[in-house]
Amino acid sequence: MATGERRIIQAIDEIVAKPGEGKALLDDYLARYAPGARARGMVLEQVLVSPPMWLDDQSNTLSFRWSIADTGGWWQMRFVGGNDPEVIAWWAEADARAVSRRRFFAAEPVDIEGLCHV
């Protein structure tokens, strides 16, 4: 990679918590999931809560934006996380406390060319 060349992949987790579970699910994600994700090379860039208040009778949406250095880092993150029983168990527990969740990957247009040539 040339000096200054970027190849950043963003991983975005979006979890819609069951009513009243937003704060606890956020705390659990940060305490139990995030340390392992960091060890797998992911960098937590942003955490958002919508709406911006804790709700007892409605759902909060929790959004976590991670960055991954490059395509090799993405494959490493996928392989290690997908084969770690603790990660699998954590997501199963989170699913029981959520209405829905999704993870998607994205990149800035400037990074796409470099990400396609691996």
PDB file of C-alpha atoms in Angstrom:
ATOM      1  CA  MET A   1       0.000   0.000   0.000  1.00  0.00           C
ATOM      2  CA  ALA A   2       1.396   3.379  -0.973  1.00  0.00           C
ATOM      3  CA  THR A   3       2.029   5.988   1.683  1.00  0.00           C
ATOM      4  CA  GLY A   4      -1.211   7.711   2.572  1.00  0.00           C
ATOM      5  CA  GLU A   5      -3.333   5.161   0.688  1.00  0.00           C
ATOM      6  CA  ARG A   6      -6.403   4.114   2.623  1.00  0.00           C
ATOM      7  CA  ARG A   7      -8.377   0.889   2.445  1.00  0.00           C
ATOM      8  CA  ILE A   8     -10.799   1.144   5.316  1.00  0.00           C
ATOM      9  CA  ILE A   9     -13.864  -1.069   5.715  1.00  0.00           C
ATOM     10  CA  GLN A  10     -16.637   0.040   8.051  1.00  0.00           C
ATOM     11  CA  ALA A  11     -18.655  -2.579   9.951  1.00  0.00           C
ATOM     12  CA  ILE A  12     -21.941  -1.227  11.275  1.00  0.00           C
ATOM     13  CA  ASP A  13     -23.941  -3.119  13.890  1.00  0.00           C
ATOM     14  CA  GLU A  14     -27.508  -1.935  14.338  1.00  0.00           C
ATOM     15  CA  ILE A  15     -29.450  -3.516  17.196  1.00  0.00           C
ATOM     16  CA  VAL A  16     -33.072  -2.672  17.994  1.00  0.00           C
ATOM     17  CA  ALA A  17     -33.393  -3.516  21.679  1.00  0.00           C
ATOM     18  CA  LYS A  18     -36.565  -4.865  23.216  1.00  0.00           C
ATOM     19  CA  PRO A  19     -38.444  -2.188  25.197  1.00  0.00           C
ATOM     20  CA  GLY A  20     -36.543  -1.332  28.366  1.00  0.00           C
ATOM     21  CA  GLU A  21     -33.392  -3.249  27.310  1.00  0.00           C
ATOM     22  CA  GLY A  22     -31.508  -0.458  25.510  1.00  0.00           C
ATOM     23  CA  LYS A  23     -29.139   0.699  28.249  1.00  0.00           C
ATOM     24  CA  ALA A  24     -28.399  -2.795  29.550  1.00  0.00           C
ATOM     25  CA  LEU A  25     -27.778  -4.135  26.044  1.00  0.00           C
ATOM     26  CA  LEU A  26     -25.453  -1.226  25.245  1.00  0.00           C
ATOM     27  CA  ASP A  27     -23.487  -1.782  28.462  1.00  0.00           C
ATOM     28  CA  ASP A  28     -23.253  -5.514  27.757  1.00  0.00           C
ATOM     29  CA  TYR A  29     -22.101  -4.955  24.166  1.00  0.00           C
ATOM     30  CA  LEU A  30     -19.345  -2.611  25.330  1.00  0.00           C
ATOM     31  CA  ALA A  31     -18.261  -4.854  28.218  1.00  0.00           C
ATOM     32  CA  ARG A  32     -18.521  -8.292  26.603  1.00  0.00           C
ATOM     33  CA  TYR A  33     -18.435  -7.948  22.816  1.00  0.00           C
ATOM     34  CA  ALA A  34     -16.246  -4.882  22.192  1.00  0.00           C
ATOM     35  CA  PRO A  35     -13.018  -6.118  23.876  1.00  0.00           C
ATOM     36  CA  GLY A  36     -12.903  -9.224  21.681  1.00  0.00           C
ATOM     37  CA  ALA A  37     -13.722  -7.176  18.585  1.00  0.00           C
ATOM     38  CA  ARG A  38     -10.798  -4.886  19.379  1.00  0.00           C
ATOM     39  CA  ALA A  39      -8.559  -7.950  19.791  1.00  0.00           C
ATOM     40  CA  ARG A  40      -9.696  -9.042  16.303  1.00  0.00           C
ATOM     41  CA  GLY A  41      -8.403  -5.739  14.879  1.00  0.00           C
ATOM     42  CA  MET A  42     -11.598  -3.699  14.870  1.00  0.00           C
ATOM     43  CA  VAL A  43     -11.587  -0.073  16.042  1.00  0.00           C
ATOM     44  CA  LEU A  44     -14.803   1.297  17.573  1.00  0.00           C
ATOM     45  CA  GLU A  45     -15.328   4.667  15.920  1.00  0.00           C
ATOM     46  CA  GLN A  46     -18.824   5.655  17.028  1.00  0.00           C
ATOM     47  CA  VAL A  47     -21.740   4.580  19.207  1.00  0.00           C
ATOM     48  CA  LEU A  48     -25.199   6.111  18.697  1.00  0.00           C
ATOM     49  CA  VAL A  49     -28.477   5.644  20.568  1.00  0.00           C
ATOM     50  CA  SER A  50     -31.797   6.489  18.950  1.00  0.00           C
ATOM     51  CA  PRO A  51     -33.896   8.127  20.147  1.00  0.00           C
ATOM     52  CA  PRO A  52     -31.440   9.949  22.396  1.00  0.00           C
ATOM     53  CA  MET A  53     -33.096   8.866  25.639  1.00  0.00           C
ATOM     54  CA  TRP A  54     -33.556   5.514  27.387  1.00  0.00           C
ATOM     55  CA  LEU A  55     -37.020   4.114  26.818  1.00  0.00           C
ATOM     56  CA  ASP A  56     -38.806   1.689  29.125  1.00  0.00           C
ATOM     57  CA  ASP A  57     -41.906   1.080  27.020  1.00  0.00           C
ATOM     58  CA  GLN A  58     -40.393   1.316  23.507  1.00  0.00           C
ATOM     59  CA  SER A  59     -37.270   0.212  21.687  1.00  0.00           C
ATOM     60  CA  ASN A  60     -33.959   2.004  21.470  1.00  0.00           C
ATOM     61  CA  THR A  61     -31.825   1.471  18.390  1.00  0.00           C
ATOM     62  CA  LEU A  62     -28.132   1.015  19.138  1.00  0.00           C
ATOM     63  CA  SER A  63     -25.660   1.672  16.332  1.00  0.00           C
ATOM     64  CA  PHE A  64     -21.970   0.807  16.510  1.00  0.00           C
ATOM     65  CA  ARG A  65     -19.552   1.817  13.762  1.00  0.00           C
ATOM     66  CA  TRP A  66     -16.277  -0.064  13.603  1.00  0.00           C
ATOM     67  CA  SER A  67     -13.357   0.384  11.236  1.00  0.00           C
ATOM     68  CA  ILE A  68     -11.244  -2.442   9.877  1.00  0.00           C
ATOM     69  CA  ALA A  69      -7.896  -1.593   8.319  1.00  0.00           C
ATOM     70  CA  ASP A  70      -8.206  -3.486   5.037  1.00  0.00           C
ATOM     71  CA  THR A  71      -9.531  -6.568   3.277  1.00  0.00           C
ATOM     72  CA  GLY A  72      -7.076  -8.867   5.058  1.00  0.00           C
ATOM     73  CA  GLY A  73      -8.232  -7.492   8.398  1.00  0.00           C
ATOM     74  CA  TRP A  74     -11.847  -8.051   7.387  1.00  0.00           C
ATOM     75  CA  TRP A  75     -11.217 -11.715   6.550  1.00  0.00           C
ATOM     76  CA  GLN A  76      -9.300 -12.187   9.815  1.00  0.00           C
ATOM     77  CA  MET A  77     -12.126 -10.587  11.814  1.00  0.00           C
ATOM     78  CA  ARG A  78     -14.734 -12.786  10.073  1.00  0.00           C
ATOM     79  CA  PHE A  79     -12.775 -16.013  10.501  1.00  0.00           C
ATOM     80  CA  VAL A  80     -11.811 -15.541  14.142  1.00  0.00           C
ATOM     81  CA  GLY A  81     -15.165 -14.102  15.284  1.00  0.00           C
ATOM     82  CA  GLY A  82     -17.181 -16.673  13.331  1.00  0.00           C
ATOM     83  CA  ASN A  83     -15.323 -19.528  15.010  1.00  0.00           C
ATOM     84  CA  ASP A  84     -15.226 -18.176  18.569  1.00  0.00           C
ATOM     85  CA  PRO A  85     -17.815 -19.883  20.811  1.00  0.00           C
ATOM     86  CA  GLU A  86     -17.901 -16.841  23.132  1.00  0.00           C
ATOM     87  CA  VAL A  87     -18.803 -14.525  20.234  1.00  0.00           C
ATOM     88  CA  ILE A  88     -21.465 -16.938  18.996  1.00  0.00           C
ATOM     89  CA  ALA A  89     -22.922 -17.257  22.518  1.00  0.00           C
ATOM     90  CA  TRP A  90     -22.890 -13.485  23.039  1.00  0.00           C
ATOM     91  CA  TRP A  91     -24.830 -12.844  19.836  1.00  0.00           C
ATOM     92  CA  ALA A  92     -27.372 -15.541  20.794  1.00  0.00           C
ATOM     93  CA  GLU A  93     -27.903 -13.798  24.153  1.00  0.00           C
ATOM     94  CA  ALA A  94     -28.145 -10.410  22.454  1.00  0.00           C
ATOM     95  CA  ASP A  95     -30.717 -11.764  19.999  1.00  0.00           C
ATOM     96  CA  ALA A  96     -32.925 -12.805  22.921  1.00  0.00           C
ATOM     97  CA  ARG A  97     -32.874  -9.183  24.138  1.00  0.00           C
ATOM     98  CA  ALA A  98     -33.416  -7.581  20.735  1.00  0.00           C
ATOM     99  CA  VAL A  99     -36.303  -7.041  18.363  1.00  0.00           C
ATOM    100  CA  SER A 100     -33.864  -7.204  15.442  1.00  0.00           C
ATOM    101  CA  ARG A 101     -30.267  -6.712  14.501  1.00  0.00           C
ATOM    102  CA  ARG A 102     -28.216  -6.373  11.386  1.00  0.00           C
ATOM    103  CA  ARG A 103     -24.591  -5.931  10.463  1.00  0.00           C
ATOM    104  CA  PHE A 104     -23.493  -4.442   7.223  1.00  0.00           C
ATOM    105  CA  PHE A 105     -20.192  -3.431   5.726  1.00  0.00           C
ATOM    106  CA  ALA A 106     -19.407  -0.283   3.791  1.00  0.00           C
ATOM    107  CA  ALA A 107     -16.535   1.806   2.545  1.00  0.00           C
ATOM    108  CA  GLU A 108     -16.007   5.341   1.374  1.00  0.00           C
ATOM    109  CA  PRO A 109     -15.874   5.595  -2.426  1.00  0.00           C
ATOM    110  CA  VAL A 110     -12.184   6.559  -2.313  1.00  0.00           C
ATOM    111  CA  ASP A 111     -11.377   3.219  -0.615  1.00  0.00           C
ATOM    112  CA  ILE A 112     -13.295   0.886  -2.915  1.00  0.00           C
ATOM    113  CA  GLU A 113     -10.723   0.651  -5.704  1.00  0.00           C
ATOM    114  CA  GLY A 114      -8.001  -0.498  -3.319  1.00  0.00           C
ATOM    115  CA  LEU A 115     -10.314  -2.919  -1.526  1.00  0.00           C
ATOM    116  CA  CYS A 116     -11.152  -4.650  -4.812  1.00  0.00           C
ATOM    117  CA  HIS A 117      -7.515  -5.426  -5.612  1.00  0.00           C
ATOM    118  CA  VAL A 118      -6.444  -7.969  -3.021  1.00  0.00           C
TER     119      VAL A 118
END
